[in-house]
JSON list of C-alpha atoms in Angstrom, two decimals:
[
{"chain": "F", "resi": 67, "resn": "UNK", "atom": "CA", "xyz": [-17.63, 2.07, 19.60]},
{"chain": "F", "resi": 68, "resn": "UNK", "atom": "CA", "xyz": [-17.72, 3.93, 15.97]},
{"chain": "F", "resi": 69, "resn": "UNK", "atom": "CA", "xyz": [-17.03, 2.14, 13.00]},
{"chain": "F", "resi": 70, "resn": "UNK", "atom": "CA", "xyz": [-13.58, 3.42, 11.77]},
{"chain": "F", "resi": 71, "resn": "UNK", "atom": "CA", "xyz": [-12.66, 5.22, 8.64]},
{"chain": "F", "resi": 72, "resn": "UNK", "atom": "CA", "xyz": [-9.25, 4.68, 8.27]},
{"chain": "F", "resi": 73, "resn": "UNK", "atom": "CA", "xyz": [-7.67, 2.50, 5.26]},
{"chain": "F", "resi": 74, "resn": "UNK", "atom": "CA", "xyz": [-4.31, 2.25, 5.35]},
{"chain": "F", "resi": 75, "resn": "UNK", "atom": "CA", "xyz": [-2.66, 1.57, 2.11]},
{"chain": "F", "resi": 76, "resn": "UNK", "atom": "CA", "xyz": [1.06, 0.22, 1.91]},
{"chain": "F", "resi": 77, "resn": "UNK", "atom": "CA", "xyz": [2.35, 1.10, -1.74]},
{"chain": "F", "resi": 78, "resn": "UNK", "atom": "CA", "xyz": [5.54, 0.57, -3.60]},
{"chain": "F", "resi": 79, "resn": "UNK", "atom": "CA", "xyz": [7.54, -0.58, -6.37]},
{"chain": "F", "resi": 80, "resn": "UNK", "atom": "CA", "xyz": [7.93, -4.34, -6.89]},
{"chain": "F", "resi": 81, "resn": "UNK", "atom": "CA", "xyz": [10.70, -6.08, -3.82]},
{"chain": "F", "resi": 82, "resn": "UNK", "atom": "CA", "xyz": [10.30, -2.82, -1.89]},
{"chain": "F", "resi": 83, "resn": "UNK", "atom": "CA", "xyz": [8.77, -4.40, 1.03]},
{"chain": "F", "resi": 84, "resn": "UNK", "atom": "CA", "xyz": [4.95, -3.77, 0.95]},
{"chain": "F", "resi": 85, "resn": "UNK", "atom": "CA", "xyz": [4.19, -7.31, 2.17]},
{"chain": "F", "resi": 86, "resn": "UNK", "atom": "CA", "xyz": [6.81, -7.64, 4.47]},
{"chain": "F", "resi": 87, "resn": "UNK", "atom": "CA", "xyz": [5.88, -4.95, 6.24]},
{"chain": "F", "resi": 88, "resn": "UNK", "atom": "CA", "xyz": [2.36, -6.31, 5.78]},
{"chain": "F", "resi": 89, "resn": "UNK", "atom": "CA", "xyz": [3.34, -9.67, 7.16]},
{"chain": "F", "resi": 90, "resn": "UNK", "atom": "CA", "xyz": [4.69, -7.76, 10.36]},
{"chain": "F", "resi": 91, "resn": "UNK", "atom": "CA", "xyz": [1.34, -5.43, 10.70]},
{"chain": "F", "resi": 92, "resn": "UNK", "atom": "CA", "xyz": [-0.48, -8.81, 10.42]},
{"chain": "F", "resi": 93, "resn": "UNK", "atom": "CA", "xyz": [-2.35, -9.96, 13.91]},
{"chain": "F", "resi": 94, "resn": "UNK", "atom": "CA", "xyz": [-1.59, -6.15, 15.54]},
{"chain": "F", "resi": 95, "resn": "UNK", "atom": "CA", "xyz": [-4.64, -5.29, 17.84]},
{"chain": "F", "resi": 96, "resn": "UNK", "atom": "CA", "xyz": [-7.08, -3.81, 15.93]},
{"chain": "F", "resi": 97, "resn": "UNK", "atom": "CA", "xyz": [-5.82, -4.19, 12.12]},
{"chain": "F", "resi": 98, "resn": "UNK", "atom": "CA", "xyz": [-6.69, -6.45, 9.16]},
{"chain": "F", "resi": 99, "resn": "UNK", "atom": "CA", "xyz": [-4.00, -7.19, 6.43]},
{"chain": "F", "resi": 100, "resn": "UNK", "atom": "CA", "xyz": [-5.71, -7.83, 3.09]},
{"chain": "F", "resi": 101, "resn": "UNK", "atom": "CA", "xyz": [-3.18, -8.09, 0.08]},
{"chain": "F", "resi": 102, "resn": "UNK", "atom": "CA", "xyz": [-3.82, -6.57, -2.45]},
{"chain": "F", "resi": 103, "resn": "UNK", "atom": "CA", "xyz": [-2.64, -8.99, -4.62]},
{"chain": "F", "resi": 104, "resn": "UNK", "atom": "CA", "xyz": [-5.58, -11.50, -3.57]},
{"chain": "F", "resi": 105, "resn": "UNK", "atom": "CA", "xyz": [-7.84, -8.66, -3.75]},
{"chain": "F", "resi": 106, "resn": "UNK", "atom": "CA", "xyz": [-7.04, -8.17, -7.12]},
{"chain": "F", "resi": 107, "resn": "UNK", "atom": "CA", "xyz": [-7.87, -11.79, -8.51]},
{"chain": "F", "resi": 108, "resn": "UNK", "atom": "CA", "xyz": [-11.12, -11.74, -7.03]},
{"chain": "F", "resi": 109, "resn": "UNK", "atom": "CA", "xyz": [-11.98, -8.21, -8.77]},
{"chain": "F", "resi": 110, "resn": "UNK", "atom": "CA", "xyz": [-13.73, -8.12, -12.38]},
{"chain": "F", "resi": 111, "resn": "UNK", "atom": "CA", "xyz": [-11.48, -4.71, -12.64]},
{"chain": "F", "resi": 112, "resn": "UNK", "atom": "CA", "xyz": [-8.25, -6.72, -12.69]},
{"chain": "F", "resi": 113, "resn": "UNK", "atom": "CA", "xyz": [-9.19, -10.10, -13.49]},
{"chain": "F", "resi": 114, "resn": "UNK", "atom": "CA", "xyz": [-8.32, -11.79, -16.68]},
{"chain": "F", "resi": 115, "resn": "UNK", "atom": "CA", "xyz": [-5.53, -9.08, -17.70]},
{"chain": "F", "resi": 116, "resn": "UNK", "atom": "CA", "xyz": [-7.79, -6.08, -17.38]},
{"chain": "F", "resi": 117, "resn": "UNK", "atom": "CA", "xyz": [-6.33, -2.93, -15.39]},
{"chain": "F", "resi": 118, "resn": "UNK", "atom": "CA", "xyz": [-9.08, -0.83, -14.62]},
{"chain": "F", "resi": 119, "resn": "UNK", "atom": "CA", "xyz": [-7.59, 0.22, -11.09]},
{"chain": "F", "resi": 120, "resn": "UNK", "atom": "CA", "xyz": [-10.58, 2.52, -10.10]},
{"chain": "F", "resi": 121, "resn": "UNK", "atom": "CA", "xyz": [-12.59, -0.41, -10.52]},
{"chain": "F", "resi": 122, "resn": "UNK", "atom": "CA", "xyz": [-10.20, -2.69, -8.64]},
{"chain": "F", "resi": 123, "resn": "UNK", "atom": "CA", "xyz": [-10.39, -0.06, -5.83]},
{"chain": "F", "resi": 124, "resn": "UNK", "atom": "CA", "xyz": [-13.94, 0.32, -5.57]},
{"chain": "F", "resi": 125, "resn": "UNK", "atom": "CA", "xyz": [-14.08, -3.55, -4.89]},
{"chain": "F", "resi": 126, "resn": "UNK", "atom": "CA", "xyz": [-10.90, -2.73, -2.39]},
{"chain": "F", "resi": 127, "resn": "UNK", "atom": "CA", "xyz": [-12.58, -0.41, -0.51]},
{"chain": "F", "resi": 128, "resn": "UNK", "atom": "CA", "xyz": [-16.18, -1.87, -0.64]},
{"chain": "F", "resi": 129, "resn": "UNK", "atom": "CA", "xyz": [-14.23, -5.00, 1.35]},
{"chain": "F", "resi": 130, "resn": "UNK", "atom": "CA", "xyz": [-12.70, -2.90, 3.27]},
{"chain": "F", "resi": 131, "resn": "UNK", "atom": "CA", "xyz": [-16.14, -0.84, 4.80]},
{"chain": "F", "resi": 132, "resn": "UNK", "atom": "CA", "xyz": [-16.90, -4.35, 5.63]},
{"chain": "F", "resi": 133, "resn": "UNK", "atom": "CA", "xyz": [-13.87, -5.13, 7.83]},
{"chain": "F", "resi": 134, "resn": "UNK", "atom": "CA", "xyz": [-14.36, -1.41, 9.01]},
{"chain": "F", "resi": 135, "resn": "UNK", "atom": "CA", "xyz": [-17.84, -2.36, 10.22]},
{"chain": "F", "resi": 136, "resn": "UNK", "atom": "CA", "xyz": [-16.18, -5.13, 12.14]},
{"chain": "F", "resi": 137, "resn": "UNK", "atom": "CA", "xyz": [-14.46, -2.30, 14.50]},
{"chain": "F", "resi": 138, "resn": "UNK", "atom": "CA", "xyz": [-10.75, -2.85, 12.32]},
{"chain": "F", "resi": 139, "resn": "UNK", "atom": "CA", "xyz": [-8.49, -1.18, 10.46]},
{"chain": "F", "resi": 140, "resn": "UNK", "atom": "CA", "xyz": [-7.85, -2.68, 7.19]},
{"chain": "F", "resi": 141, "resn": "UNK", "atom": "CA", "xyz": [-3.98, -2.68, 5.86]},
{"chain": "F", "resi": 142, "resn": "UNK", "atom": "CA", "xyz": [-3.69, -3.14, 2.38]},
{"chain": "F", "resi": 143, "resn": "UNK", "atom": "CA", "xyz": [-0.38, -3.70, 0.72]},
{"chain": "F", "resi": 144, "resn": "UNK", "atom": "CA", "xyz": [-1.00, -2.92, -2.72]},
{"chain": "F", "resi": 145, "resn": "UNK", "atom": "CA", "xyz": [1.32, -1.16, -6.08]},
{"chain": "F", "resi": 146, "resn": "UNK", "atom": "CA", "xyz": [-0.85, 1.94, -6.46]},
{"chain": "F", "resi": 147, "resn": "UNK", "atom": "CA", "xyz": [-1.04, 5.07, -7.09]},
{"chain": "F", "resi": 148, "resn": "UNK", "atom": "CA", "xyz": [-2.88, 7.70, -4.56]},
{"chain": "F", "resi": 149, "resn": "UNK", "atom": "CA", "xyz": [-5.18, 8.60, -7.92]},
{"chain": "F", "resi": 150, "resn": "UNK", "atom": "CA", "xyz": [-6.24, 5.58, -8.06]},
{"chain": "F", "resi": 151, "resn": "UNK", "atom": "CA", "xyz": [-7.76, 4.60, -4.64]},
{"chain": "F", "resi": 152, "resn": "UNK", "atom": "CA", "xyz": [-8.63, 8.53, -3.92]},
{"chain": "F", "resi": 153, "resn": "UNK", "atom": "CA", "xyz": [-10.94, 8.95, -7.37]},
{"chain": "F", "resi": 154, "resn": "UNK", "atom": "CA", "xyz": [-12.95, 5.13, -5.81]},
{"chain": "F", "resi": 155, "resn": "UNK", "atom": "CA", "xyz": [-13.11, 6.61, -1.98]},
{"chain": "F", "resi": 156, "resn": "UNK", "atom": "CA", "xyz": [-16.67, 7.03, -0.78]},
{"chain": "F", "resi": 157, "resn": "UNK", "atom": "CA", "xyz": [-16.61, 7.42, 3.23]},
{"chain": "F", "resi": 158, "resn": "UNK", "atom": "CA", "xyz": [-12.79, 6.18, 4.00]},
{"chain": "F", "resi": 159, "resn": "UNK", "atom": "CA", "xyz": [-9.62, 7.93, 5.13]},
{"chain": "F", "resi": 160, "resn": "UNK", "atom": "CA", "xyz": [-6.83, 6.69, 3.39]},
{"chain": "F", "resi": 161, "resn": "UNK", "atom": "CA", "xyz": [-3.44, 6.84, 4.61]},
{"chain": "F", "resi": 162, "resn": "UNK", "atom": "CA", "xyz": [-0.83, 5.95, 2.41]},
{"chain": "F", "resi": 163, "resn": "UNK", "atom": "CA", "xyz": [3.23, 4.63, 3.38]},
{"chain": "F", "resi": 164, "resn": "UNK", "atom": "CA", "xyz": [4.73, 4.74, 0.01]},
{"chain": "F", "resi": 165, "resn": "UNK", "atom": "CA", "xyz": [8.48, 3.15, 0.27]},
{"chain": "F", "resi": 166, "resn": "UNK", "atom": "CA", "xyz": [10.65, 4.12, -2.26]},
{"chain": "F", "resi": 167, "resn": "UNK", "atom": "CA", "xyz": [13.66, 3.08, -3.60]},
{"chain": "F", "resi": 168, "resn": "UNK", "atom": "CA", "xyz": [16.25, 4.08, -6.72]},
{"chain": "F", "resi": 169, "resn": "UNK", "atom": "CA", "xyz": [16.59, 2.01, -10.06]},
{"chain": "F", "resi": 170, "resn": "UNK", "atom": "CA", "xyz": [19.32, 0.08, -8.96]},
{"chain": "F", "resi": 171, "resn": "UNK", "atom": "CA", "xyz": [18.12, -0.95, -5.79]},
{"chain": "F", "resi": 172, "resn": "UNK", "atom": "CA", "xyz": [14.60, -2.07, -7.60]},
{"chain": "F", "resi": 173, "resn": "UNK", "atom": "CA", "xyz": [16.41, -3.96, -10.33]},
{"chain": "F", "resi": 174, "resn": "UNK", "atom": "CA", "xyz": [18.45, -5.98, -7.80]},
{"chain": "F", "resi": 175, "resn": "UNK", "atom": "CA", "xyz": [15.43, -6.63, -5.15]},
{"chain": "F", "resi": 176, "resn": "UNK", "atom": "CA", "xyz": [13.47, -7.76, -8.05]},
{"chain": "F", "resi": 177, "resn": "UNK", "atom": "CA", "xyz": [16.71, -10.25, -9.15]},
{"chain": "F", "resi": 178, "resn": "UNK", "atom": "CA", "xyz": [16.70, -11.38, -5.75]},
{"chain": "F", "resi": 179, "resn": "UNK", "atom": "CA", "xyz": [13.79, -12.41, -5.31]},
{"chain": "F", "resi": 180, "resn": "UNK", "atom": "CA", "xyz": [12.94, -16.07, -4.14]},
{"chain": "F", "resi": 181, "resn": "UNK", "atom": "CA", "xyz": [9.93, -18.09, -4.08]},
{"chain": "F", "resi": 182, "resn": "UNK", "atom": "CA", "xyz": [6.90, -15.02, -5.59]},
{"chain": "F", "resi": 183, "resn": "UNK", "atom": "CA", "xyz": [6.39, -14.39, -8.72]},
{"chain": "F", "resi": 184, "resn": "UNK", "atom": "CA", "xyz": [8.20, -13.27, -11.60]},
{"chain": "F", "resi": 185, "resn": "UNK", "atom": "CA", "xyz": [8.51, -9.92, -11.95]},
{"chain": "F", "resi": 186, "resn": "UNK", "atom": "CA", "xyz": [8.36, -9.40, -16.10]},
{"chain": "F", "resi": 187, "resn": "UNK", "atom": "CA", "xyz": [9.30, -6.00, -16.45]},
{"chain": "F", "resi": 188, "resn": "UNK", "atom": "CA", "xyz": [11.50, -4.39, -13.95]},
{"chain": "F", "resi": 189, "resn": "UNK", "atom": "CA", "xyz": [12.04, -1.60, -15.77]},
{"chain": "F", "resi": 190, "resn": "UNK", "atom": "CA", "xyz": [8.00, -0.90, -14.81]},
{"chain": "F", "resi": 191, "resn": "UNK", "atom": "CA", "xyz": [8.80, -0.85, -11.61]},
{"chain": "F", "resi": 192, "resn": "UNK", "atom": "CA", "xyz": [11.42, 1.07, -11.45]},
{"chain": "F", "resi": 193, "resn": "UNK", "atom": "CA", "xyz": [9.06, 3.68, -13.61]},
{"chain": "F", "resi": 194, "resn": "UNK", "atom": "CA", "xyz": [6.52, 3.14, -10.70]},
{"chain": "F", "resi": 195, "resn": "UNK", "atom": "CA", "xyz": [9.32, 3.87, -8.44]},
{"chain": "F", "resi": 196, "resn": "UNK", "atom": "CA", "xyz": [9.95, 7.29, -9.89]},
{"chain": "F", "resi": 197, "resn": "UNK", "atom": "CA", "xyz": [6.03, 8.15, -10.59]},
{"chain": "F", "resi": 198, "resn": "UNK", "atom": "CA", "xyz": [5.73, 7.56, -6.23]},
{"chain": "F", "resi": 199, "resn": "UNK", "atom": "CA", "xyz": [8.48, 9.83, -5.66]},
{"chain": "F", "resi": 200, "resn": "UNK", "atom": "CA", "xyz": [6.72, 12.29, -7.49]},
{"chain": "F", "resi": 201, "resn": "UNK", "atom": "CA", "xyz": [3.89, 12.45, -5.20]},
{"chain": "F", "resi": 202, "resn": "UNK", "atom": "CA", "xyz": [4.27, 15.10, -2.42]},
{"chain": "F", "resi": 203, "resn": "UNK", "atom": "CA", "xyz": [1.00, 14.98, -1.01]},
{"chain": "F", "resi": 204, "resn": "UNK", "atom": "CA", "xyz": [-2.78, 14.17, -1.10]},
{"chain": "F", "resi": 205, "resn": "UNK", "atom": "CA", "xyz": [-5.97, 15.93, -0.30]},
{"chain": "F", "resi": 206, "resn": "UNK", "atom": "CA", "xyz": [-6.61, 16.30, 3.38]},
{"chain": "F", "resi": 207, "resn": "UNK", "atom": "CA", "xyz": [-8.08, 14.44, 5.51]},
{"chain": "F", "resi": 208, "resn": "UNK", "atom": "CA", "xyz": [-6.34, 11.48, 3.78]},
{"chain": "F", "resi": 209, "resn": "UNK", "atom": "CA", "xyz": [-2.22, 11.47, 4.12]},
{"chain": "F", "resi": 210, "resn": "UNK", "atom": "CA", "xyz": [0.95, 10.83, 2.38]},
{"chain": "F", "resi": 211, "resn": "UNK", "atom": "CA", "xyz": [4.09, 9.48, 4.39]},
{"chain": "F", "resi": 212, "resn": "UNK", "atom": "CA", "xyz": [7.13, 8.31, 2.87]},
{"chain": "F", "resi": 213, "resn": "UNK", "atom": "CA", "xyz": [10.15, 5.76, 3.56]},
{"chain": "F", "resi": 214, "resn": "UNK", "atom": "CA", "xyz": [13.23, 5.29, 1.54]},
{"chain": "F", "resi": 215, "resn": "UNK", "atom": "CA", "xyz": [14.07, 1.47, 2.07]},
{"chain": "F", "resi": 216, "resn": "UNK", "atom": "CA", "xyz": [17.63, 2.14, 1.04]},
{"chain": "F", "resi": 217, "resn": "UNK", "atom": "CA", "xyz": [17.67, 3.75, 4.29]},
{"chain": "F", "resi": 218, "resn": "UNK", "atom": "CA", "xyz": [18.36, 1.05, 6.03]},
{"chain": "F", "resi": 219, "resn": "UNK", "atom": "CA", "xyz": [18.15, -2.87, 6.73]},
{"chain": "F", "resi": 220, "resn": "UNK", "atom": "CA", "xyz": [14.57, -4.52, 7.12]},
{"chain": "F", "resi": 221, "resn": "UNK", "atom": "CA", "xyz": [14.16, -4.25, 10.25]},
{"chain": "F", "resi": 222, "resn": "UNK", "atom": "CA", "xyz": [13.76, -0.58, 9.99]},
{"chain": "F", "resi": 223, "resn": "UNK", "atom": "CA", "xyz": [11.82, -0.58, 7.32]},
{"chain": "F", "resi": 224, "resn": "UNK", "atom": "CA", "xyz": [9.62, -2.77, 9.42]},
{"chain": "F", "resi": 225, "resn": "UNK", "atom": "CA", "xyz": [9.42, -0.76, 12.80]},
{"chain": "F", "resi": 226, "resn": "UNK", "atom": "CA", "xyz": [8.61, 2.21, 10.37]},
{"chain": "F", "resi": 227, "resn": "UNK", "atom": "CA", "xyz": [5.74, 0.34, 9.03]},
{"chain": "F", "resi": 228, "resn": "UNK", "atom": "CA", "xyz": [4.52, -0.45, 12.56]},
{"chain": "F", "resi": 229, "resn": "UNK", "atom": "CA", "xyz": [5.01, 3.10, 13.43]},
{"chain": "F", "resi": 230, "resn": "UNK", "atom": "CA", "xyz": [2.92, 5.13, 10.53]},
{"chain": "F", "resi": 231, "resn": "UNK", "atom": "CA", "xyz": [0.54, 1.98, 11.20]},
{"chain": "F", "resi": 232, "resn": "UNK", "atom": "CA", "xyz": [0.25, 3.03, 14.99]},
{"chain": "F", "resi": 233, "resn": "UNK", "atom": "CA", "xyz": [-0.23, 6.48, 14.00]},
{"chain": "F", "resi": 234, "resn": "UNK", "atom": "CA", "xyz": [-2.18, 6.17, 11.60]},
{"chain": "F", "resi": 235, "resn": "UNK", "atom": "CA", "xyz": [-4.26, 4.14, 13.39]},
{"chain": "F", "resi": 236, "resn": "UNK", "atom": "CA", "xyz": [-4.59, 6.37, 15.94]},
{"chain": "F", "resi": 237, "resn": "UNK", "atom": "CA", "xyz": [-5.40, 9.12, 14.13]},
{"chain": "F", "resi": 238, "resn": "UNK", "atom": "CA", "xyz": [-2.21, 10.70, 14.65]},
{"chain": "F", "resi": 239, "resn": "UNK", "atom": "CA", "xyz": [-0.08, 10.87, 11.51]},
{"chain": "F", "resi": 240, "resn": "UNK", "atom": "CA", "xyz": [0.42, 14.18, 9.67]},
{"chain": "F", "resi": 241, "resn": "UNK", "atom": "CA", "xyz": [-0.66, 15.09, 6.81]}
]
């Protein structure tokens, strides 16, 4: 069997449901969730307060080739933008689910929010928010598929993770 190339990146504002949906995708045939979260506090790129995000995603990826090489997708769920992991990507195929929301709906996830961390500055998220909705595509072969969470309860945010996930997987989603 070939060594896959696919990366599959779950982005988002803060609350919008990146590792929920990661949560669900977690012990699917044939994919690996790493957060991106613990990623991040074992990168030099990120650690200590520092934001170099091309550096964080160099370490990303270079884990993820790893769990590639063990015949897996890896998942990621991870606040990013496609710049970022694109300008670190060396052999991979990324495919991105970017769920989006609207200021008010950030603000009040965030507010909700029981048992994670603080969120400091919503207002950054909701920024974030806006910068992702921006995005219409990214270079071929990697792709760019979107999900408004307002659209509906969890649940459906969750089958349409597990959907782009099978896809994506499979080699299937558009771009």
């Amino acid at each position: 069997m070939s060594e896959p190339r696919s990366v599959l990146v779950v982005t988002g504002a803060a609350a919008t449901g990146k590792s929920t949906v990661g949560d669900h995708l977690r012990g699917r045939s044939g994919l690996v969730v790493i957060d991106g979260d613990v990623l991040g506090r074992g990168a030099a790129a990120t650690a200590h307060g520092r934001r170099d995000y091309v550096g964080f995603w160099r370490h990303a990826l270079a884990v993820c080739r790893e769990v590639r090489r063990n015949g897996v997708v890896p998942v990621v769920p991870c606040i990013c933008l496609p710049d970022q992991v694109l300008t670190a990507v060396e052999d991979e195929v990324v495919h991105f689910l970017a769920l989006l929301s609207d200021a008010e709906t950030v603000r009040r996830r965030i507010a909700g929010r029981r048992g994670v961390s603080e969120v400091p500055s919503p207002d950054t998220h909701v920024a974030f928010d806006q910068r992702l909705r921006e995005v219409t595509s990214v270079p071929a072969p990697h792709t760019w598929t979107t999900y408004d969470v307002r659209a509906g309860d969890v649940r459906q945010t969750l089958e349409a993770g597990a959907t782009w996930a099978e896809q994506a997987r499979a080699g299937t989603v558009a771009h």
